[in-house]
Coordinates of C-alpha atoms in Angstrom, one line a residue:
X1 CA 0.0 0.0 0.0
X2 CA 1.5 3.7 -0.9
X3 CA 2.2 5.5 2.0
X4 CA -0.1 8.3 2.8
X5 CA 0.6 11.8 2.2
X6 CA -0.9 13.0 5.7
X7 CA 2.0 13.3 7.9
X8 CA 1.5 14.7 11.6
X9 CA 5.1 14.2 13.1
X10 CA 8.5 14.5 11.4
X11 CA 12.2 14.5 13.4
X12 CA 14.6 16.6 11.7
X13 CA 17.7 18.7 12.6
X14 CA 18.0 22.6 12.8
X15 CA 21.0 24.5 13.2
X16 CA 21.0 28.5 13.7
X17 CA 24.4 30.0 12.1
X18 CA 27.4 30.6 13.5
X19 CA 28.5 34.6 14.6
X20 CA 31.5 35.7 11.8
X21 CA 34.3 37.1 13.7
X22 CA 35.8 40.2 14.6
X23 CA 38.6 41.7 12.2
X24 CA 42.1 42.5 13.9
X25 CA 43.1 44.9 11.6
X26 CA 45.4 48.4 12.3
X27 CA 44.6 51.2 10.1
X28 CA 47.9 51.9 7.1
X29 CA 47.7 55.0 5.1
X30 CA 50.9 56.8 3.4
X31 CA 50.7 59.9 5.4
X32 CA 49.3 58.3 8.7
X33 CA 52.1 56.5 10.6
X34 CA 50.1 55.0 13.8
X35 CA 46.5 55.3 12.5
X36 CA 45.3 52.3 14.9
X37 CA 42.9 49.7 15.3
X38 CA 40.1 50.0 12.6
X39 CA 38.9 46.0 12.6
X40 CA 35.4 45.8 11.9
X41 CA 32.4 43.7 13.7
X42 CA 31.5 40.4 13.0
X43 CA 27.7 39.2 11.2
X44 CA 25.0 37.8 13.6
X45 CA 24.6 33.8 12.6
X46 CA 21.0 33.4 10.9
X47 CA 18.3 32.1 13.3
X48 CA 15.9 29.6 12.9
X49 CA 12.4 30.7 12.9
X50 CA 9.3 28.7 12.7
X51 CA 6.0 30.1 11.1
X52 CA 2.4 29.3 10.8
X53 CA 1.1 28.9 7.6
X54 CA -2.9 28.3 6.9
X55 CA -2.1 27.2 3.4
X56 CA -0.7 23.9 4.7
X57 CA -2.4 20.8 6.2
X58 CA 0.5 18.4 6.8
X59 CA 4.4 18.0 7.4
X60 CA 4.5 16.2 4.7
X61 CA 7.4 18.7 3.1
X62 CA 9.3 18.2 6.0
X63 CA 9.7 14.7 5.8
X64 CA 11.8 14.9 2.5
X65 CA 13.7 18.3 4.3
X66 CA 15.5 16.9 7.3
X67 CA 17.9 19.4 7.6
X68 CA 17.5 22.9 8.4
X69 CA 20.5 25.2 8.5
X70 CA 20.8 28.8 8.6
X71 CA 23.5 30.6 7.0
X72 CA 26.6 32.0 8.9
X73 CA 27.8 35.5 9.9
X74 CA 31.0 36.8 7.7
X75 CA 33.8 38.7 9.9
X76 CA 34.5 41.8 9.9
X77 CA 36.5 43.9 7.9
X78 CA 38.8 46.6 7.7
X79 CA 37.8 50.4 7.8
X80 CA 35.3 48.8 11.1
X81 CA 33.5 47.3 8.1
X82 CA 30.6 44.8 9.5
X83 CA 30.3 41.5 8.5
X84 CA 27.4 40.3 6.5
X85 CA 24.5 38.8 8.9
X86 CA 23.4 35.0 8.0
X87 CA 20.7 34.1 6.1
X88 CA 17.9 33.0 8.3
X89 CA 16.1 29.7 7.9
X90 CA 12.1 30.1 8.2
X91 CA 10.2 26.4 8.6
X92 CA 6.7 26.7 7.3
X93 CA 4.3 24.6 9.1
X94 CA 0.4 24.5 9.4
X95 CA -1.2 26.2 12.1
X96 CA -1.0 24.1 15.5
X97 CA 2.1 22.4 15.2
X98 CA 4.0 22.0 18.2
X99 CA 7.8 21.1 18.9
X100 CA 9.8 19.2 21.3
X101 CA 13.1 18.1 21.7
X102 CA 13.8 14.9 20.3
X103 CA 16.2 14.1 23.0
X104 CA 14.5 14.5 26.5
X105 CA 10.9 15.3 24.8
X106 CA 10.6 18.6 26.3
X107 CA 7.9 20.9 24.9
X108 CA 9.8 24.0 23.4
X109 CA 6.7 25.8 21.5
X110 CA 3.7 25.9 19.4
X111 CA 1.9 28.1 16.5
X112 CA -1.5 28.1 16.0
X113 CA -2.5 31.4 14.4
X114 CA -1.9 31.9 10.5
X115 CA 1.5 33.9 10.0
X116 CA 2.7 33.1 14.0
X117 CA 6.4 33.3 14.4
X118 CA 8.5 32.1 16.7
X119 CA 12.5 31.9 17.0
X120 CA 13.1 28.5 17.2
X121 CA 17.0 28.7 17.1
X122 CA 19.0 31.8 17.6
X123 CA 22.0 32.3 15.5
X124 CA 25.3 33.3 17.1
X125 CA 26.2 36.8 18.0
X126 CA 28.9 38.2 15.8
X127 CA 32.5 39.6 17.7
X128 CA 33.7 42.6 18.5
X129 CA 36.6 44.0 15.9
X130 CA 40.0 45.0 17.6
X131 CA 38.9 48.9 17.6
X132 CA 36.5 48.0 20.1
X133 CA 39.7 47.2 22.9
X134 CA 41.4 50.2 22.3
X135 CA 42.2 52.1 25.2
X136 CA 44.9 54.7 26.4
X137 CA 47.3 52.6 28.2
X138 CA 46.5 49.5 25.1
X139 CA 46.6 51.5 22.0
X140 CA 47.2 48.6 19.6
X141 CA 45.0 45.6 20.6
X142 CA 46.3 42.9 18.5
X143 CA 43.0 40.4 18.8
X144 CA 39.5 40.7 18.3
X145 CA 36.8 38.7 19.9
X146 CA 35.6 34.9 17.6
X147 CA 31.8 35.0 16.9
X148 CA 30.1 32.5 19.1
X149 CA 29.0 29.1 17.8
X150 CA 25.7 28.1 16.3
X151 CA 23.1 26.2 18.0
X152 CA 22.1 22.7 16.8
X153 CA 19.0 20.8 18.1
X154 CA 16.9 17.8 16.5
X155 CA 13.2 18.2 17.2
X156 CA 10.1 16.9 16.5
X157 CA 7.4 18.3 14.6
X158 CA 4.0 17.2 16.1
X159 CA 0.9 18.3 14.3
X160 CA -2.5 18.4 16.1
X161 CA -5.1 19.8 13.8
X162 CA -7.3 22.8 14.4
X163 CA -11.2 22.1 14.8
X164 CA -14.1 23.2 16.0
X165 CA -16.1 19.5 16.3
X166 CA -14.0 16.4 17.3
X167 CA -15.2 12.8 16.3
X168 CA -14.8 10.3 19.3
X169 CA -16.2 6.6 19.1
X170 CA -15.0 2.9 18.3
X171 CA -14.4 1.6 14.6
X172 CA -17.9 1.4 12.6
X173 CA -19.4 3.9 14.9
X174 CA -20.2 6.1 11.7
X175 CA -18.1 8.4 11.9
X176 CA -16.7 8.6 8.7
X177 CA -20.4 8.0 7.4
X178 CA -21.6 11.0 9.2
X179 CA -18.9 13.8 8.2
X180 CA -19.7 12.3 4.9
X181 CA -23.8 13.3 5.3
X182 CA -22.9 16.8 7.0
X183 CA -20.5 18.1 4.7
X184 CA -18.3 17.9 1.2
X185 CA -15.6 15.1 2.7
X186 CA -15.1 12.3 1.5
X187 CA -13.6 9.8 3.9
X188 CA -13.3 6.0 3.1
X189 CA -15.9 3.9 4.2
X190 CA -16.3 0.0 4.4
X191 CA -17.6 -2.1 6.8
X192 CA -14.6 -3.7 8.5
X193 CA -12.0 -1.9 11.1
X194 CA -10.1 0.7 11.1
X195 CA -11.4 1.9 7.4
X196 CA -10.4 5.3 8.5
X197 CA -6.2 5.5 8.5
X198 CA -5.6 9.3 8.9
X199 CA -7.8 12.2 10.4
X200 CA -10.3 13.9 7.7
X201 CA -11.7 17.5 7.9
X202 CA -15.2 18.6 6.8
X203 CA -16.8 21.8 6.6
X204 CA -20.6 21.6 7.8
X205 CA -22.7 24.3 6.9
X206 CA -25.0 25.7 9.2
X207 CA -28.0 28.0 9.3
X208 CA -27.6 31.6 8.0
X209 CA -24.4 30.7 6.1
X210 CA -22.4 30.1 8.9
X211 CA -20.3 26.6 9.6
X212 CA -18.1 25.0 11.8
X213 CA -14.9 22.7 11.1
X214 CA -15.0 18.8 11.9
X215 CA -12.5 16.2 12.3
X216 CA -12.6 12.6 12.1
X217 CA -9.7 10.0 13.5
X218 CA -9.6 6.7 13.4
X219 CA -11.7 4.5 15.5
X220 CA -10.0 4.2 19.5
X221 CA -10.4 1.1 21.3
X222 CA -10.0 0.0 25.0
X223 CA -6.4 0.1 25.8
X224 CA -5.5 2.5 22.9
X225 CA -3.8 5.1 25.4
X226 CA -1.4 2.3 25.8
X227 CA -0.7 2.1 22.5
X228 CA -3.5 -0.3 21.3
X229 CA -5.1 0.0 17.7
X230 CA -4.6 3.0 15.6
X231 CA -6.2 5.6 18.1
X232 CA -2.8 6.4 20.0
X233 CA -1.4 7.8 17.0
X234 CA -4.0 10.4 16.3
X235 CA -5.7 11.1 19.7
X236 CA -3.1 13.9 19.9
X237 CA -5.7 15.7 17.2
X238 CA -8.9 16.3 19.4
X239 CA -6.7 18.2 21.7
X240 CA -7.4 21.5 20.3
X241 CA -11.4 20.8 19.5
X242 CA -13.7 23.3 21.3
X243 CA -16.0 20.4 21.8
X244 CA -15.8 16.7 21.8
X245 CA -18.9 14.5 19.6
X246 CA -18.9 11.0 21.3
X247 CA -20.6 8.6 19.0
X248 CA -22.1 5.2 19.8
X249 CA -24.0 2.9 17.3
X250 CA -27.4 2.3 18.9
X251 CA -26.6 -1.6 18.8
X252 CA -24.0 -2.0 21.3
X253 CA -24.9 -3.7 24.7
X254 CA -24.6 -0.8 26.8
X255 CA -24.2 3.0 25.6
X256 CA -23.3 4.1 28.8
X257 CA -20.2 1.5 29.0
X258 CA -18.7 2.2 25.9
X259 CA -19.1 5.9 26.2
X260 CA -17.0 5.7 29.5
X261 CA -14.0 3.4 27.7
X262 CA -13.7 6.0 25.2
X263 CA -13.9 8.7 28.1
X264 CA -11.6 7.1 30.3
X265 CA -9.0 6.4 27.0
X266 CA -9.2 10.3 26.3
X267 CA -8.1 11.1 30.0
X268 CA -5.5 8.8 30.4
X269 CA -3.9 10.4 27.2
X270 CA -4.1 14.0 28.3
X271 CA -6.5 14.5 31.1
X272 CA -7.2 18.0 29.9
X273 CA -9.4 16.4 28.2
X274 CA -12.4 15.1 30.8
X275 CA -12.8 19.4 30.9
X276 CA -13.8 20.0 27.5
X277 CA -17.6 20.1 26.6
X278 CA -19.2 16.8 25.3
X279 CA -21.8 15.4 23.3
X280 CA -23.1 12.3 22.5
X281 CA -24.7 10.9 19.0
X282 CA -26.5 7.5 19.4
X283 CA -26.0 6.4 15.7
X284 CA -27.6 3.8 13.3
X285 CA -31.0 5.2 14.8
X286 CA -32.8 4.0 11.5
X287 CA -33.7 0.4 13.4
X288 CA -35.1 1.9 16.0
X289 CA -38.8 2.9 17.2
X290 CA -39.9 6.1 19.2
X291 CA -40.5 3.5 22.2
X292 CA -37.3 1.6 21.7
X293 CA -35.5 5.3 21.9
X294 CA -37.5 6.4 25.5
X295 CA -36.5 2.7 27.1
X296 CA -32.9 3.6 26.1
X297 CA -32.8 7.2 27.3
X298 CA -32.9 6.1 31.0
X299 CA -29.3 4.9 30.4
X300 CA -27.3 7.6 29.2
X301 CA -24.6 9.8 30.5
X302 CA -25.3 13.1 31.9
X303 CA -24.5 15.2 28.5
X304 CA -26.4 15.8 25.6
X305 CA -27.7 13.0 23.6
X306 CA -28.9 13.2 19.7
X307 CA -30.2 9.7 18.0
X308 CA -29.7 10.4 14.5
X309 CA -29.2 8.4 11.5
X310 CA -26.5 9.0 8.8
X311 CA -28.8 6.9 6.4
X312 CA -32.2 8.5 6.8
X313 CA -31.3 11.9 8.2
X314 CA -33.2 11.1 11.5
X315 CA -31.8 13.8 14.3
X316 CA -29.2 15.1 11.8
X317 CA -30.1 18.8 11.9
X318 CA -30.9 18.2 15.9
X319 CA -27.4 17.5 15.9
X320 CA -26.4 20.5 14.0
X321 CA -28.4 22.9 16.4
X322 CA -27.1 20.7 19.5
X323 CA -23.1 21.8 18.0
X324 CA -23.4 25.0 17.3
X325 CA -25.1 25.6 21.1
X326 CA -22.0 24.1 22.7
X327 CA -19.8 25.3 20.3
X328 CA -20.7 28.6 20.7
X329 CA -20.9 28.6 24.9
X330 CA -18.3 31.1 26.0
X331 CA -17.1 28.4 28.2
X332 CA -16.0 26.0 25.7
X333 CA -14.8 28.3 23.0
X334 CA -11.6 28.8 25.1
X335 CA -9.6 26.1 24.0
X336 CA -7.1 26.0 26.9
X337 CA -4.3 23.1 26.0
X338 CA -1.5 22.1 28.8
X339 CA 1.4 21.1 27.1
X340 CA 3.1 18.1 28.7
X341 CA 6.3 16.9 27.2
X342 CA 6.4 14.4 24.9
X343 CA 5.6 10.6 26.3
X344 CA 7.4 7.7 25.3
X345 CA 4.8 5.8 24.4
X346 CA 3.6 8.6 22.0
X347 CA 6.5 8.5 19.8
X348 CA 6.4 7.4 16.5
X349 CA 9.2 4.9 16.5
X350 CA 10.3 4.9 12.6
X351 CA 11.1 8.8 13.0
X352 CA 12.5 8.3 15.9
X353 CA 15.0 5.8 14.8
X354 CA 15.6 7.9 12.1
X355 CA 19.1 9.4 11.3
X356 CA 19.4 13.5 11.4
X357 CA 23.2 13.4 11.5
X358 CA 25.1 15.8 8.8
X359 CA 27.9 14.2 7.6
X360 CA 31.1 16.1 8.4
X361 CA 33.0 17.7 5.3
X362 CA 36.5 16.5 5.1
X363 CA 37.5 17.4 1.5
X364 CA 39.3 20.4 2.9
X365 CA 37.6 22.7 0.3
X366 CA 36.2 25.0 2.9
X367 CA 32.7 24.1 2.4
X368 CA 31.8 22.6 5.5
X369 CA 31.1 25.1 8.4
X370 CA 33.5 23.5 10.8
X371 CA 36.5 24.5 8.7
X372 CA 37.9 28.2 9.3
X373 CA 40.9 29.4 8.2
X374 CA 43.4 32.3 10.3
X375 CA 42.1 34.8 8.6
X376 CA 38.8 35.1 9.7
X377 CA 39.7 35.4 13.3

């Protein structure tokens, strides 16, 4: 099977630039004898800045760019001529994308708004030139100060995508089947497993042409904050979802049971998440009469419960109504995520394992940004 194009968390390595150094340099001019120290400054290293941008949807462009290196500072010349500053190094992302340290997993930052920037790495401060030692009792300073080193880091990209409605509920809940009734998406769907492999966005349309943004991940089952199933690998996406759409098929033995699994699976992977509004869709309604639905309303959670029917429409614009309610509550519209740095069992282990090191230039050509001649200090 060809690997998908959604990608949600890529390792690479970033390096800021290195600071060019100061110029030891005494000023020489036919009818100035002792003119003095005149060695310029060197450049600031280029920094490594990461920016939100709404035009993307995955890292996918990452995955093929390990390496992110910003340019270095030149020294300084003569005349106290600055060096030129290094090129920074911007990393595009989509809007909320967060980063940790591959290393010790430590959350560094996040950007969720649309053109959001944040230094990621800061490049190295360029030296001081001689003609900044002078003084009266040293009036020839014969050094000048090296620019300091650049900063290298290997991090992971985590993407946890940006919606207003999160899908919650086994495999063959209907989940897929009822982003597909509400709006233009077009996720797979079969009736076997895991159908769904990656998260899927919808657009629904609402009253008054206004909408609200959907997302469906793949089904979670008991045990898949441990690592079970598929769920692990995407629960990191309902995160950010203003409120959370639990949906059990009306043919399960006990609603109320499986609606606390999935609960309890959400909380043991973040346990922000017990605090974020809730709502639950009895699906596959269609088999069902009105007296079949009272008996079953005595067993429910306390949140709000739609029956609807993907196949009919039964409850569908209930549903819609119910949403938008919740959505809009002042309370839930604050979207409050703790950070919490990166778990082991969260990992992906392929990009983990993955190898970020730059091989070191030893042809002696100067490419390489370890090799500096005499000169340039």
């Amino acid at each position: 099977m060809a690997e998908s194009n959604f990608v949600d968390y890529v390792k690479i390595l970033c390096r800021s630039g290195k600071g060019g150094a100061g110029a030891m340099h005494l000023y020489r001019a036919k009818y100035v004898p002792k003119g003095g120290p005149d060695g310029g400054d060197g450049g600031r290293g280029g920094n490594v800045y990461l920016r939100a941008n709404r035009n993307l949807w995955t890292l996918l462009h990452l995955k093929y760019s390990r390496h992110i290196l910003a340019g270095n500072g030149s020294p300084g010349g003569a005349n106290r001529s600055f060096g030129k500053d290094g090129e920074d190094k911007t990393i595009e992302v989509p809007c909320g994308t967060a980063v940790f340290d591959a290393n010790t997993g430590e959350f560094l930052c996040e950007v969720t708004q649309d053109g959001e920037e944040v230094v990621l790495l800061k490049g190295g401060r360029g030296g001081l030139g001689n003609w900044h030692f002078k003084s009266a009792t040293n009036q020839t300073p014969r050094y000048a100060q090296p620019g300091e080193p650049a900063v290298e880091r290997t991090v992971i990209l985590e993407l946890k995508l940006l919606a207003d409605i999160g899908l919650v509920g086994f495999p063959n809940a209907g989940k897929s089947t009822l982003l597909s009734t509400i709006s233009a998406a077009r996720p797979k769907i079969a009736d076997y497993p895991f159908t769904t492999l990656e998260p899927n966005l919808g657009i629904v349309s609402y009253r008054d042409n206004r909408s609200f943004v959907m997302a469906d991940i793949p089904g979670i089952i008991e045990g898949a904050s441990e690592g079970k199933g598929l769920g692990l690998r995407f629960l990191r996406h309902v995160e950010r979802n203003a409120v959370l759409l639990f949906m059990v098929p009306a043919d399960t033995d006990s609603i109320r049971k499986e609606y606390d699994v999935l609960l309890r699976e959400l909380t043991a992977f973040n346990p922000d998440l017990q605090d974020k509004q809730r709502v639950l869709a009895v699906t596959k309604c269609d088999m069902l009469d009105d007296e079949l639905i009272e008996a079953m309303k005595t067993d429910l959670p306390d949140v709000p419960v739609v029956f609807v029917s993907s196949v009919t429409g039964q409850g569908i614009t209930e549903l819609k109504d119910v949403l938008w309610r919740e959505l809009n509550d002042e309370e839930n519209r604050v979207m409050t995520l703790t950070h919490r740095n990166l778990d082991e069992r969260h990992r992906v282990e392929e990009e983990d394992n993955f190898d970020t090191d730059l091989e070191r230039d030893e042809s002696g050509d100067g490419s390489s940004d370890d090799n500096f001649e005499e000169e340039d200090w």
